[in-house]
């Protein structure tokens, strides 16, 4: 039996990022149920950095992560960002939605720009005339190297003497005295002063093992598919093009487009596949909105985005279970917020204040607290 300061449960981007931060000054063991890290949601991401996405807390964490991505620490072997602007559009009659969002994001994303339908067509020529009422352009949006980011966190954690154990699904947690005992399916027992629940879609399952009330995590299926570009490589530098009402988005990938119906189908925690009916709907929407003439799907896959009802993250100590910390509910924002989120989560495990620059961006950790009003009540029903 090994004893640690902290055991982290989950080896996706949430687990390795907070494990990396904590291993700077704590002994840390990360337990991952699969034989490979990042098998589920992290490995299936659309890999974007979008500062206008999400609510105020999400935007504070995203903008607060940019400097890390631009100048990553020594354990990250390659550049993590490359330019990929975002163009969100509103259909006819929905322009005010874009205008309201633009006003909301300007304090943290001052280069976000409102576009007329004519300007939208200049930025994204495949759009069909008359389809768009208004657009919002985010020139500073980026693509992220998710594999490089995840590997860098894992590499840094190991270099800081953190341990990573794969094929180790947790089957029991018990607390006695000042210590947690975490038992895995092979019968191994690990003890630690604190446990961090970074189990993604399985977060409530792990929480209940620890005796905590569920926070109401809702795993939602998101489908992704690839189609060929009608113009080949000519479209490779176009921005991401997405509906503000979440009916679809398309992202250039060389001579193809990565597309999604932006679906959110409630699904139990599992290894999921794409919803082909949602893909068919999205193809109809894409062809109505653009001249991309999407037809055959070259590949498709699904991933789970796990949210609680108010769509904020769940980060911090459980109010009723000692030394049990939540780090779940990152939904579709976990990768782009991972540097700042991990710093916040690690600070709360240590009992410290959050970084001053994140507080200056308006981040309110009470709105991330596991036992905040709303989510526990929703979980009980």
Coordinates of C-alpha atoms in Angstrom, one line a residue:
X1 CA 0.0 0.0 0.0
X2 CA 1.3 3.4 -1.0
X3 CA 0.4 6.7 0.7
X4 CA 0.2 10.0 -1.1
X5 CA -0.8 13.6 -0.3
X6 CA -3.4 13.5 -3.1
X7 CA -5.0 10.8 -5.3
X8 CA -6.5 12.1 -8.5
X9 CA -9.2 9.9 -10.1
X10 CA -9.3 10.3 -13.9
X11 CA -6.7 10.6 -16.6
X12 CA -8.3 12.9 -19.1
X13 CA -7.3 16.6 -19.5
X14 CA -8.9 17.4 -16.1
X15 CA -7.0 14.7 -14.2
X16 CA -3.5 15.3 -15.8
X17 CA -3.7 19.1 -15.5
X18 CA -4.6 19.2 -11.9
X19 CA -2.2 16.3 -11.2
X20 CA 0.5 18.3 -12.9
X21 CA -0.2 21.4 -10.8
X22 CA -0.4 19.5 -7.5
X23 CA 2.7 17.5 -8.1
X24 CA 4.8 20.6 -8.0
X25 CA 4.6 20.5 -4.2
X26 CA 2.6 17.4 -3.3
X27 CA 3.0 13.6 -3.7
X28 CA 0.4 12.7 -6.2
X29 CA -1.0 9.4 -7.7
X30 CA -3.3 9.5 -10.7
X31 CA -5.6 6.5 -11.3
X32 CA -7.1 5.9 -14.8
X33 CA -9.6 3.2 -15.4
X34 CA -8.7 2.7 -19.1
X35 CA -5.4 1.2 -20.5
X36 CA -4.7 4.5 -22.2
X37 CA -5.0 8.0 -20.9
X38 CA -7.5 10.4 -22.6
X39 CA -9.5 7.5 -24.1
X40 CA -12.9 9.2 -23.8
X41 CA -13.8 12.9 -24.2
X42 CA -10.3 14.4 -24.2
X43 CA -9.2 12.3 -27.2
X44 CA -12.2 13.2 -29.2
X45 CA -12.2 17.0 -28.9
X46 CA -12.6 19.5 -31.8
X47 CA -9.4 21.1 -30.4
X48 CA -10.3 24.8 -30.3
X49 CA -9.6 27.8 -28.1
X50 CA -12.6 30.1 -28.2
X51 CA -12.6 33.0 -25.8
X52 CA -16.2 34.1 -26.6
X53 CA -17.6 30.7 -25.7
X54 CA -19.4 29.9 -22.4
X55 CA -20.6 32.1 -19.5
X56 CA -18.5 34.7 -17.5
X57 CA -16.7 32.1 -15.4
X58 CA -15.8 30.0 -18.5
X59 CA -14.5 33.1 -20.3
X60 CA -12.4 34.2 -17.3
X61 CA -10.8 30.7 -17.2
X62 CA -10.3 30.6 -21.0
X63 CA -8.8 34.1 -21.3
X64 CA -6.7 33.4 -18.2
X65 CA -5.3 30.3 -19.9
X66 CA -4.0 32.0 -23.1
X67 CA -0.6 32.9 -21.8
X68 CA 0.1 29.3 -20.8
X69 CA -0.8 28.1 -24.3
X70 CA 1.3 30.8 -25.9
X71 CA 4.4 30.2 -23.7
X72 CA 4.1 26.6 -22.4
X73 CA 6.4 25.3 -19.7
X74 CA 9.4 23.0 -20.4
X75 CA 7.5 19.8 -20.4
X76 CA 5.5 20.7 -23.5
X77 CA 7.6 19.9 -26.5
X78 CA 5.8 21.8 -29.3
X79 CA 3.8 24.9 -29.9
X80 CA 0.3 24.3 -28.6
X81 CA -1.7 26.9 -30.6
X82 CA -2.2 27.8 -34.3
X83 CA -4.5 30.5 -35.7
X84 CA -8.1 29.5 -36.5
X85 CA -10.5 32.4 -36.3
X86 CA -14.2 31.8 -35.3
X87 CA -17.2 33.2 -37.1
X88 CA -20.5 32.8 -35.3
X89 CA -23.6 33.7 -37.2
X90 CA -27.3 34.3 -36.5
X91 CA -30.0 33.2 -39.0
X92 CA -32.5 35.7 -40.3
X93 CA -34.4 37.3 -37.5
X94 CA -31.8 36.3 -34.8
X95 CA -29.3 39.2 -35.2
X96 CA -30.1 40.6 -31.8
X97 CA -28.7 37.4 -30.2
X98 CA -25.3 38.1 -31.8
X99 CA -25.4 41.8 -30.7
X100 CA -26.2 40.8 -27.1
X101 CA -23.4 38.3 -27.0
X102 CA -21.0 40.7 -28.5
X103 CA -21.7 43.3 -25.8
X104 CA -21.3 40.6 -23.2
X105 CA -17.9 39.3 -24.3
X106 CA -16.2 42.6 -25.1
X107 CA -14.8 43.2 -21.6
X108 CA -12.6 40.1 -21.9
X109 CA -12.5 39.7 -25.7
X110 CA -12.1 43.3 -27.0
X111 CA -11.1 42.2 -30.6
X112 CA -14.5 40.4 -31.1
X113 CA -16.2 42.2 -34.1
X114 CA -19.8 42.4 -35.2
X115 CA -20.2 41.7 -38.9
X116 CA -23.0 42.5 -41.4
X117 CA -24.3 39.8 -43.8
X118 CA -22.0 41.2 -46.5
X119 CA -19.0 41.1 -44.2
X120 CA -19.8 37.5 -43.2
X121 CA -19.8 36.5 -46.9
X122 CA -16.3 38.1 -47.3
X123 CA -14.9 36.2 -44.3
X124 CA -16.6 32.9 -45.2
X125 CA -17.4 32.9 -49.0
X126 CA -19.3 29.6 -49.0
X127 CA -22.2 31.1 -47.0
X128 CA -25.5 31.3 -49.1
X129 CA -26.9 34.8 -49.7
X130 CA -29.8 35.7 -47.4
X131 CA -29.1 33.0 -44.9
X132 CA -27.3 35.1 -42.3
X133 CA -28.7 38.1 -40.3
X134 CA -25.4 39.0 -38.5
X135 CA -22.1 37.6 -37.5
X136 CA -19.5 37.9 -34.8
X137 CA -15.9 37.4 -35.7
X138 CA -13.2 36.3 -33.2
X139 CA -9.9 36.8 -34.9
X140 CA -7.9 35.5 -31.9
X141 CA -9.5 32.1 -31.8
X142 CA -7.0 29.2 -32.1
X143 CA -6.6 25.5 -32.7
X144 CA -5.1 23.6 -29.9
X145 CA -2.7 20.6 -30.1
X146 CA -4.7 18.5 -27.6
X147 CA -2.4 15.5 -27.8
X148 CA 0.7 17.7 -27.2
X149 CA -1.1 19.5 -24.3
X150 CA -2.2 16.2 -22.6
X151 CA 1.2 14.6 -23.1
X152 CA 2.9 17.7 -21.7
X153 CA 0.8 17.6 -18.6
X154 CA 1.5 13.8 -18.1
X155 CA 5.2 14.3 -18.8
X156 CA 5.5 17.2 -16.4
X157 CA 3.6 15.3 -13.7
X158 CA 6.0 12.3 -14.0
X159 CA 9.0 14.6 -14.0
X160 CA 7.7 16.1 -10.7
X161 CA 7.6 12.6 -9.3
X162 CA 3.9 12.1 -9.7
X163 CA 2.7 8.6 -10.4
X164 CA 0.2 7.6 -13.1
X165 CA -1.5 4.2 -12.9
X166 CA -3.5 3.0 -15.9
X167 CA -6.0 0.1 -16.1
X168 CA -7.0 1.0 -12.5
X169 CA -10.8 1.5 -12.3
X170 CA -11.8 2.6 -8.8
X171 CA -14.3 0.3 -7.1
X172 CA -14.3 1.7 -3.6
X173 CA -13.4 4.7 -1.5
X174 CA -13.4 4.8 2.3
X175 CA -12.4 7.5 4.7
X176 CA -11.0 6.9 8.2
X177 CA -9.1 9.2 10.5
X178 CA -7.1 11.6 8.3
X179 CA -6.8 9.3 5.3
X180 CA -8.6 8.0 2.3
X181 CA -8.3 4.5 1.0
X182 CA -8.9 4.0 -2.7
X183 CA -9.3 0.5 -3.9
X184 CA -9.0 -0.5 -7.6
X185 CA -10.5 -3.4 -9.5
X186 CA -7.3 -5.5 -9.2
X187 CA -7.5 -5.3 -5.4
X188 CA -4.7 -2.7 -5.0
X189 CA -5.2 -0.1 -2.3
X190 CA -3.8 3.4 -2.3
X191 CA -4.1 5.8 0.6
X192 CA -4.0 9.6 0.6
X193 CA -4.8 12.6 2.7
X194 CA -7.0 14.0 -0.1
X195 CA -8.9 12.7 -3.2
X196 CA -9.6 14.8 -6.3
X197 CA -12.5 13.5 -8.4
X198 CA -11.6 14.3 -12.0
X199 CA -13.6 11.4 -13.5
X200 CA -15.4 13.3 -16.2
X201 CA -18.8 11.7 -17.1
X202 CA -18.2 9.2 -14.2
X203 CA -17.8 12.0 -11.7
X204 CA -21.1 11.4 -9.8
X205 CA -20.4 7.7 -9.7
X206 CA -17.1 8.3 -8.0
X207 CA -18.7 10.9 -5.7
X208 CA -21.3 8.5 -4.5
X209 CA -18.6 5.9 -3.8
X210 CA -17.0 8.5 -1.5
X211 CA -20.3 9.2 0.2
X212 CA -20.9 12.6 -1.4
X213 CA -24.2 13.8 -2.8
X214 CA -24.3 13.8 -6.6
X215 CA -23.8 17.2 -8.3
X216 CA -26.2 16.4 -11.1
X217 CA -23.7 15.7 -13.9
X218 CA -25.4 15.3 -17.2
X219 CA -23.2 13.4 -19.8
X220 CA -24.4 14.7 -23.3
X221 CA -23.4 13.0 -26.5
X222 CA -21.7 15.3 -29.1
X223 CA -21.3 13.8 -32.6
X224 CA -18.5 14.7 -35.0
X225 CA -18.0 13.8 -38.7
X226 CA -15.7 14.6 -41.6
X227 CA -16.7 15.6 -45.1
X228 CA -14.6 16.5 -48.1
X229 CA -14.2 20.1 -49.2
X230 CA -15.6 20.8 -52.7
X231 CA -12.6 23.1 -53.3
X232 CA -9.9 20.9 -51.7
X233 CA -7.1 22.8 -50.0
X234 CA -8.5 26.2 -51.0
X235 CA -10.7 26.2 -48.0
X236 CA -8.0 25.3 -45.4
X237 CA -7.6 28.8 -44.1
X238 CA -11.3 29.6 -43.6
X239 CA -12.5 30.3 -40.1
X240 CA -14.7 28.0 -38.0
X241 CA -18.3 28.7 -39.0
X242 CA -20.9 28.0 -36.4
X243 CA -24.6 28.8 -35.7
X244 CA -25.2 30.9 -32.6
X245 CA -28.3 28.7 -32.0
X246 CA -26.1 25.6 -32.1
X247 CA -27.6 23.8 -35.1
X248 CA -24.2 23.0 -36.5
X249 CA -20.6 24.1 -36.9
X250 CA -17.9 23.4 -39.5
X251 CA -14.1 23.6 -39.1
X252 CA -11.6 23.4 -41.9
X253 CA -9.2 20.5 -41.6
X254 CA -6.9 20.5 -44.7
X255 CA -8.9 19.3 -47.6
X256 CA -11.8 18.3 -45.4
X257 CA -14.2 19.9 -42.9
X258 CA -14.7 18.7 -39.4
X259 CA -18.5 19.1 -38.8
X260 CA -20.9 18.7 -35.9
X261 CA -24.6 18.9 -35.4
X262 CA -23.8 20.4 -32.0
X263 CA -26.1 17.8 -30.5
X264 CA -26.5 17.2 -26.8
X265 CA -28.3 13.9 -26.2
X266 CA -28.4 12.7 -22.6
X267 CA -26.4 9.5 -22.4
X268 CA -25.1 7.3 -19.5
X269 CA -21.4 7.4 -18.9
X270 CA -20.0 5.0 -21.6
X271 CA -17.9 4.7 -24.7
X272 CA -20.2 6.4 -27.2
X273 CA -20.6 6.6 -31.0
X274 CA -21.9 9.4 -33.2
X275 CA -25.7 9.8 -33.7
X276 CA -26.2 9.2 -37.5
X277 CA -29.7 10.8 -37.4
X278 CA -28.2 14.0 -36.0
X279 CA -25.4 13.9 -38.6
X280 CA -28.1 13.7 -41.4
X281 CA -29.9 16.7 -39.9
X282 CA -26.6 18.6 -39.7
X283 CA -25.8 17.8 -43.3
X284 CA -29.1 19.3 -44.4
X285 CA -28.5 22.4 -42.3
X286 CA -24.9 22.8 -43.6
X287 CA -26.1 22.5 -47.2
X288 CA -28.9 25.0 -46.6
X289 CA -26.5 27.5 -45.1
X290 CA -23.5 27.0 -47.4
X291 CA -22.3 25.9 -50.8
X292 CA -20.1 23.2 -49.2
X293 CA -22.3 20.5 -50.8
X294 CA -21.7 18.0 -47.9
X295 CA -22.6 14.5 -48.9
X296 CA -20.7 11.4 -47.9
X297 CA -19.2 11.2 -44.5
X298 CA -15.6 9.9 -44.5
X299 CA -15.5 9.3 -40.7
X300 CA -17.5 10.0 -37.6
X301 CA -17.2 9.6 -33.8
X302 CA -18.9 10.7 -30.6
X303 CA -17.8 12.1 -27.3
X304 CA -19.4 13.0 -24.0
X305 CA -19.6 16.6 -22.7
X306 CA -20.7 16.6 -19.0
X307 CA -22.4 19.6 -17.5
X308 CA -24.3 20.4 -14.4
X309 CA -27.6 22.3 -14.7
X310 CA -26.1 25.8 -14.5
X311 CA -23.3 24.9 -17.0
X312 CA -20.5 26.1 -14.7
X313 CA -17.7 23.9 -13.7
X314 CA -17.7 22.0 -10.4
X315 CA -14.4 22.8 -8.6
X316 CA -13.6 22.7 -5.0
X317 CA -14.0 20.9 -1.7
X318 CA -17.2 19.0 -0.9
X319 CA -19.0 20.7 2.0
X320 CA -19.9 17.4 3.7
X321 CA -17.1 14.9 2.9
X322 CA -13.7 15.7 4.3
X323 CA -10.8 16.2 2.0
X324 CA -12.8 15.2 -1.1
X325 CA -12.5 17.6 -4.0
X326 CA -14.5 17.9 -7.1
X327 CA -13.0 18.8 -10.5
X328 CA -15.7 17.9 -13.0
X329 CA -18.4 19.4 -15.2
X330 CA -16.1 21.0 -17.7
X331 CA -18.5 20.2 -20.6
X332 CA -17.1 21.4 -23.9
X333 CA -14.6 23.8 -22.3
X334 CA -12.2 21.6 -20.4
X335 CA -9.3 21.7 -22.8
X336 CA -9.2 25.4 -23.6
X337 CA -9.6 26.3 -19.9
X338 CA -7.3 23.5 -18.5
X339 CA -4.3 25.7 -17.4
X340 CA -6.3 28.2 -15.4
X341 CA -8.8 25.6 -14.1
X342 CA -6.0 23.4 -12.9
X343 CA -4.4 26.3 -11.1
X344 CA -7.7 27.1 -9.4
X345 CA -8.4 23.5 -8.5
X346 CA -4.9 23.0 -7.1
X347 CA -5.2 26.2 -5.0
X348 CA -8.4 25.1 -3.5
X349 CA -6.9 21.7 -2.6
X350 CA -4.0 23.5 -0.9
X351 CA -6.4 25.9 0.9
X352 CA -5.0 28.9 -0.9
X353 CA -6.5 31.9 -2.7
X354 CA -7.0 31.5 -6.4
X355 CA -4.5 33.3 -8.7
X356 CA -4.9 37.1 -8.6
X357 CA -5.1 37.5 -12.4
X358 CA -8.1 35.2 -12.5
X359 CA -9.9 37.0 -9.7
X360 CA -9.2 40.2 -11.6
X361 CA -11.0 38.7 -14.6
X362 CA -14.1 38.3 -12.4
X363 CA -13.8 34.6 -11.6
X364 CA -16.0 33.8 -8.6
X365 CA -15.1 30.4 -7.1
X366 CA -18.4 30.4 -5.2
X367 CA -20.1 29.9 -8.6
X368 CA -18.0 26.8 -9.1
X369 CA -18.5 25.3 -5.6
X370 CA -19.8 21.7 -5.5
X371 CA -22.5 22.5 -3.0
X372 CA -23.7 25.8 -4.5
X373 CA -27.4 26.5 -4.7
X374 CA -29.2 24.8 -7.6
X375 CA -27.0 21.9 -8.6
X376 CA -27.4 19.7 -5.5
X377 CA -31.2 20.3 -5.5
X378 CA -31.3 19.4 -9.2
X379 CA -29.3 16.3 -8.5
X380 CA -31.8 15.1 -5.9
X381 CA -34.6 15.3 -8.5

